[in-house]
């Protein structure tokens, strides 16, 4: 990351400010006057080799006068889209344009903030732990110092941000109920009637709306109880299709885990409580399975990080949390965008 910071800093000094690229969609085969600027940005960002430096013709950047959007450009763009968590379809669309408008100086700034955030962390983290990167909507499970599992998560939308905190999982909850927070009950659900409650398997208890266990429960079929005073935890979901979205900042703050039942089974086996966990699931009722030892969970905010392939991966700054840090580090204001996804359900 330090090497990348130096490389982008030098590129920024040589390139100067980025001229924003605007307009509609561009697909392979289209001719568009913006193509040259897109190719130049992909070249500056090391996604496309400049003329004379490529080992194969398909890797070459087009001539400055070319307006044809080629397959080679689309393939280079897919690398950028993958790094920024955008659907890698090679089509130049609104989300991709916003990333293309990030120059080398934006990336150097993001790397500088990322290095500063890492400086705050303990140098020797727990060998067995769960790290949730809320900026990238990803989870990594480390077992004895090795990455044992990695999967997608859905985290808080802007305005309902998943907080940065350290908090251990102390038990698994099979077939959980969901007690709707008052903020949701008095907000999105303020005008629901008895028919709505019945349709969603909900009841009213002592003034609180409670959703009964079942596959349609907002928490899904498993909750990973965490010890903190902010009511933040990991859980399953009744809306698994959301994991296919490139932008997964969609919840009210808690962390939804892809294939949460599979992840719970993995933890139960690793912790020696697989039989108890399977028995709890079979009851169909809310049942608690304590873990013999707590598993540390770190909710981190790293929009630049080292991916599983060992390469630097960039994401946008969905919560805008980098700005005050960058200011203190002496960086100029960034053109980086925030997350623009909108929550589409009322789950936690």
Coordinates of C-alpha atoms in Angstrom, one line a residue, residues 5-324:
X5 CA 0.6 5.5 -2.5
X6 CA 4.0 6.7 -3.8
X7 CA 3.1 5.6 -7.4
X8 CA -0.2 7.4 -7.4
X9 CA 1.3 10.5 -5.8
X10 CA 3.9 10.7 -8.5
X11 CA 1.3 10.1 -11.2
X12 CA -0.9 12.9 -9.8
X13 CA 1.9 15.3 -9.9
X14 CA 2.6 14.5 -13.5
X15 CA -1.0 14.4 -14.7
X16 CA -2.6 17.4 -13.2
X17 CA -6.4 17.8 -12.5
X18 CA -8.9 15.4 -14.1
X19 CA -11.5 16.9 -16.5
X20 CA -14.8 15.3 -15.6
X21 CA -16.4 12.9 -18.1
X22 CA -20.1 13.2 -18.4
X23 CA -22.9 11.8 -20.5
X24 CA -24.9 8.6 -21.2
X25 CA -24.0 4.9 -21.7
X26 CA -21.2 3.6 -23.9
X27 CA -21.1 0.0 -25.1
X28 CA -18.6 -2.0 -27.2
X29 CA -18.9 -0.9 -30.8
X30 CA -20.2 2.6 -30.0
X31 CA -18.4 5.7 -31.3
X32 CA -18.3 8.5 -28.8
X33 CA -16.0 11.6 -28.4
X34 CA -15.5 10.6 -24.7
X35 CA -13.7 7.4 -25.6
X36 CA -10.2 9.1 -25.8
X37 CA -10.6 10.6 -22.3
X38 CA -11.8 7.3 -20.9
X39 CA -8.8 5.5 -22.5
X40 CA -6.5 8.1 -21.0
X41 CA -7.9 7.7 -17.6
X42 CA -7.7 3.9 -17.8
X43 CA -4.1 4.3 -18.9
X44 CA -3.2 6.7 -16.1
X45 CA -4.8 4.3 -13.5
X46 CA -2.7 1.3 -14.8
X47 CA -5.8 -0.6 -16.2
X48 CA -4.6 -0.1 -19.8
X49 CA -1.1 -0.2 -21.1
X50 CA 0.1 2.8 -23.1
X51 CA 1.1 2.4 -26.7
X52 CA 4.5 0.8 -27.0
X53 CA 4.4 -0.9 -23.5
X54 CA 1.8 -3.6 -24.1
X55 CA 2.9 -7.2 -24.8
X56 CA -0.2 -7.9 -26.9
X57 CA -2.0 -5.7 -29.4
X58 CA -5.3 -6.2 -27.5
X59 CA -3.8 -4.4 -24.5
X60 CA -2.9 -1.2 -26.4
X61 CA -4.6 2.1 -25.7
X62 CA -6.3 3.5 -28.8
X63 CA -4.9 6.4 -30.7
X64 CA -5.8 9.8 -29.2
X65 CA -8.1 10.5 -32.2
X66 CA -10.0 7.2 -31.9
X67 CA -13.7 7.5 -30.8
X68 CA -14.4 3.7 -31.1
X69 CA -15.2 1.9 -27.8
X70 CA -13.4 -1.4 -28.3
X71 CA -13.5 -4.7 -26.5
X72 CA -10.0 -4.0 -25.3
X73 CA -11.2 -0.9 -23.6
X74 CA -14.2 -2.7 -22.1
X75 CA -11.9 -5.4 -20.7
X76 CA -9.7 -2.8 -19.1
X77 CA -12.8 -1.1 -17.7
X78 CA -13.9 -4.4 -16.2
X79 CA -10.8 -4.4 -14.1
X80 CA -11.6 -0.9 -12.7
X81 CA -15.3 -1.9 -12.1
X82 CA -14.2 -5.0 -10.2
X83 CA -11.8 -3.0 -8.0
X84 CA -14.6 -0.6 -7.2
X85 CA -17.3 -3.1 -6.5
X86 CA -19.3 -2.2 -9.6
X87 CA -20.9 -4.9 -11.8
X88 CA -18.1 -5.8 -14.2
X89 CA -20.0 -5.6 -17.5
X90 CA -17.6 -3.3 -19.4
X91 CA -20.4 -0.8 -20.0
X92 CA -19.6 2.9 -19.3
X93 CA -22.6 3.9 -17.1
X94 CA -23.3 6.5 -14.4
X95 CA -21.6 4.6 -11.5
X96 CA -18.5 3.8 -13.7
X97 CA -18.2 7.5 -14.9
X98 CA -18.1 8.6 -11.3
X99 CA -15.1 6.3 -10.7
X100 CA -13.4 7.3 -13.9
X101 CA -13.6 10.9 -12.7
X102 CA -11.4 10.0 -9.8
X103 CA -7.8 10.9 -10.7
X104 CA -4.5 9.6 -9.4
X105 CA -4.6 12.3 -6.7
X106 CA -7.9 10.9 -5.4
X107 CA -6.4 7.4 -5.2
X108 CA -3.3 8.7 -3.5
X109 CA -5.5 10.5 -1.0
X110 CA -7.6 7.3 -0.4
X111 CA -4.4 5.3 0.1
X112 CA -3.0 7.9 2.6
X113 CA -6.2 7.7 4.7
X114 CA -6.2 3.9 4.5
X115 CA -2.6 3.8 5.8
X116 CA -3.5 6.1 8.6
X117 CA -6.5 3.9 9.6
X118 CA -4.3 0.9 9.7
X119 CA -1.9 2.8 12.0
X120 CA -4.7 3.0 14.6
X121 CA -5.1 -0.8 14.7
X122 CA -3.3 -3.2 17.0
X123 CA -0.2 -4.6 15.3
X124 CA -1.1 -8.2 16.4
X125 CA -4.8 -8.7 16.0
X126 CA -6.5 -11.9 17.4
X127 CA -5.4 -14.9 15.3
X128 CA -9.1 -16.1 15.3
X129 CA -11.4 -13.3 14.5
X130 CA -14.0 -11.9 12.0
X131 CA -13.2 -8.7 10.2
X132 CA -16.1 -6.9 8.5
X133 CA -15.0 -4.2 6.1
X134 CA -18.1 -2.0 6.0
X135 CA -16.7 0.2 3.2
X136 CA -16.3 -2.8 0.9
X137 CA -19.3 -4.8 2.3
X138 CA -17.1 -7.9 2.8
X139 CA -16.4 -10.3 5.6
X140 CA -13.3 -12.3 6.3
X141 CA -13.1 -15.0 8.9
X142 CA -9.6 -15.7 10.2
X143 CA -8.9 -19.0 11.9
X144 CA -5.5 -19.4 13.7
X145 CA -4.1 -16.5 11.6
X146 CA -5.3 -17.8 8.2
X147 CA -8.2 -16.6 6.2
X148 CA -10.7 -19.5 6.4
X149 CA -13.6 -17.8 4.7
X150 CA -14.6 -14.7 2.8
X151 CA -18.1 -13.6 1.9
X152 CA -20.3 -10.7 1.0
X153 CA -22.3 -8.7 3.5
X154 CA -25.0 -6.0 3.5
X155 CA -24.3 -3.1 5.8
X156 CA -25.8 0.1 6.9
X157 CA -26.9 2.7 4.3
X158 CA -25.7 6.3 4.6
X159 CA -27.7 7.8 7.4
X160 CA -27.9 4.5 9.2
X161 CA -24.1 3.7 9.1
X162 CA -22.7 0.5 10.6
X163 CA -20.4 1.8 13.3
X164 CA -16.8 1.1 13.6
X165 CA -16.4 -1.1 16.7
X166 CA -14.9 -4.2 18.2
X167 CA -17.4 -6.6 19.7
X168 CA -17.3 -10.4 20.1
X169 CA -19.9 -13.0 19.1
X170 CA -20.8 -14.9 22.2
X171 CA -23.7 -17.1 21.0
X172 CA -25.6 -18.3 18.0
X173 CA -29.4 -17.8 17.9
X174 CA -31.4 -20.3 15.9
X175 CA -34.8 -19.2 14.5
X176 CA -34.6 -15.7 16.0
X177 CA -37.5 -13.4 16.6
X178 CA -37.0 -9.7 15.6
X179 CA -38.2 -7.0 18.0
X180 CA -38.6 -4.0 15.7
X181 CA -36.7 -1.0 17.0
X182 CA -38.8 2.0 18.0
X183 CA -37.1 4.1 15.4
X184 CA -38.5 1.8 12.7
X185 CA -41.8 1.2 14.5
X186 CA -42.4 4.9 14.7
X187 CA -40.9 5.6 11.3
X188 CA -41.4 3.3 8.3
X189 CA -44.0 1.2 10.2
X190 CA -45.9 4.0 11.9
X191 CA -49.1 3.4 9.9
X192 CA -49.2 -0.4 9.6
X193 CA -52.5 -2.1 10.4
X194 CA -53.4 -5.6 11.8
X195 CA -53.5 -7.0 8.2
X196 CA -49.9 -6.0 7.7
X197 CA -48.8 -7.5 11.0
X198 CA -50.5 -10.7 10.2
X199 CA -49.1 -10.9 6.7
X200 CA -45.6 -10.4 8.0
X201 CA -45.9 -12.9 11.0
X202 CA -45.8 -10.0 13.5
X203 CA -47.5 -9.5 16.8
X204 CA -47.7 -6.6 19.2
X205 CA -46.2 -7.3 22.7
X206 CA -46.2 -4.6 25.4
X207 CA -46.2 -1.9 22.8
X208 CA -43.4 -3.5 20.7
X209 CA -43.8 -5.1 17.3
X210 CA -42.2 -8.6 17.3
X211 CA -41.7 -10.7 14.2
X212 CA -42.0 -14.5 14.9
X213 CA -39.4 -17.0 13.8
X214 CA -39.4 -18.3 10.3
X215 CA -37.8 -18.0 6.8
X216 CA -39.5 -14.6 6.2
X217 CA -38.2 -13.1 9.4
X218 CA -36.0 -10.0 8.8
X219 CA -33.2 -11.7 10.7
X220 CA -33.5 -14.9 8.6
X221 CA -32.8 -18.2 10.4
X222 CA -29.8 -17.3 12.5
X223 CA -28.5 -14.3 14.5
X224 CA -24.9 -14.0 15.7
X225 CA -25.3 -12.3 19.1
X226 CA -22.6 -9.7 19.8
X227 CA -21.7 -8.1 23.1
X228 CA -22.1 -4.3 22.6
X229 CA -24.5 -1.5 23.7
X230 CA -25.4 -0.4 20.2
X231 CA -27.7 -3.3 19.2
X232 CA -25.3 -4.1 16.3
X233 CA -24.9 -7.8 15.3
X234 CA -24.5 -10.1 12.4
X235 CA -27.5 -12.0 11.0
X236 CA -29.2 -13.9 8.2
X237 CA -31.7 -12.3 5.9
X238 CA -35.0 -13.1 4.1
X239 CA -33.8 -11.0 1.1
X240 CA -30.7 -13.0 -0.2
X241 CA -31.0 -11.3 -3.7
X242 CA -29.4 -8.2 -2.2
X243 CA -26.0 -9.9 -2.1
X244 CA -26.0 -9.8 -5.9
X245 CA -25.9 -6.0 -5.9
X246 CA -22.6 -4.3 -6.3
X247 CA -23.7 -1.6 -3.9
X248 CA -24.7 -3.3 -0.6
X249 CA -25.0 -0.3 1.8
X250 CA -28.7 -1.1 2.3
X251 CA -29.5 -1.9 5.9
X252 CA -30.4 0.0 9.1
X253 CA -27.0 -0.6 10.6
X254 CA -26.7 -4.4 11.3
X255 CA -24.6 -6.7 9.1
X256 CA -26.4 -9.3 7.0
X257 CA -24.2 -12.2 6.1
X258 CA -24.3 -14.1 2.8
X259 CA -25.3 -17.8 3.3
X260 CA -25.5 -17.1 7.1
X261 CA -26.6 -20.6 7.8
X262 CA -23.5 -22.0 6.2
X263 CA -21.4 -19.5 8.1
X264 CA -23.1 -20.4 11.4
X265 CA -22.4 -24.1 10.7
X266 CA -18.8 -23.4 10.0
X267 CA -18.4 -21.5 13.3
X268 CA -20.3 -24.2 15.2
X269 CA -18.0 -26.9 13.9
X270 CA -14.9 -24.9 14.6
X271 CA -16.0 -24.2 18.1
X272 CA -17.2 -27.8 18.8
X273 CA -20.9 -27.0 19.2
X274 CA -22.2 -28.4 15.8
X275 CA -24.5 -31.0 17.4
X276 CA -26.1 -28.4 19.7
X277 CA -26.5 -26.0 16.8
X278 CA -28.2 -28.5 14.6
X279 CA -30.5 -29.5 17.4
X280 CA -31.4 -25.8 18.0
X281 CA -32.2 -25.3 14.3
X282 CA -34.5 -28.3 14.4
X283 CA -36.8 -26.9 17.1
X284 CA -38.2 -24.2 14.9
X285 CA -38.3 -21.9 17.9
X286 CA -35.8 -19.3 19.1
X287 CA -33.0 -21.2 20.7
X288 CA -29.6 -20.0 22.0
X289 CA -26.3 -21.9 21.5
X290 CA -23.5 -20.3 23.6
X291 CA -20.0 -20.5 22.2
X292 CA -17.4 -22.0 24.5
X293 CA -15.2 -19.0 23.7
X294 CA -16.0 -15.6 22.3
X295 CA -15.0 -14.8 18.7
X296 CA -13.7 -11.3 18.3
X297 CA -15.4 -9.2 15.5
X298 CA -13.9 -6.0 14.2
X299 CA -16.2 -3.7 12.1
X300 CA -13.6 -1.8 10.1
X301 CA -13.9 1.0 7.5
X302 CA -11.3 0.4 4.8
X303 CA -12.2 1.6 1.3
X304 CA -8.7 0.7 0.1
X305 CA -7.3 -2.7 1.1
X306 CA -5.3 -5.7 -0.1
X307 CA -7.6 -8.1 -1.9
X308 CA -7.5 -11.9 -1.8
X309 CA -5.2 -11.9 -4.9
X310 CA -2.7 -9.7 -3.1
X311 CA -3.5 -6.6 -5.3
X312 CA -4.7 -3.2 -4.0
X313 CA -8.5 -3.0 -4.2
X314 CA -10.3 0.4 -4.2
X315 CA -13.8 1.2 -3.2
X316 CA -15.6 4.5 -2.9
X317 CA -16.0 6.3 0.5
X318 CA -19.7 5.3 1.1
X319 CA -20.1 7.2 4.4
X320 CA -17.8 10.1 3.6
X321 CA -15.7 9.2 6.7
X322 CA -12.4 9.8 4.9
X323 CA -12.8 13.5 4.5
X324 CA -12.0 14.7 8.1

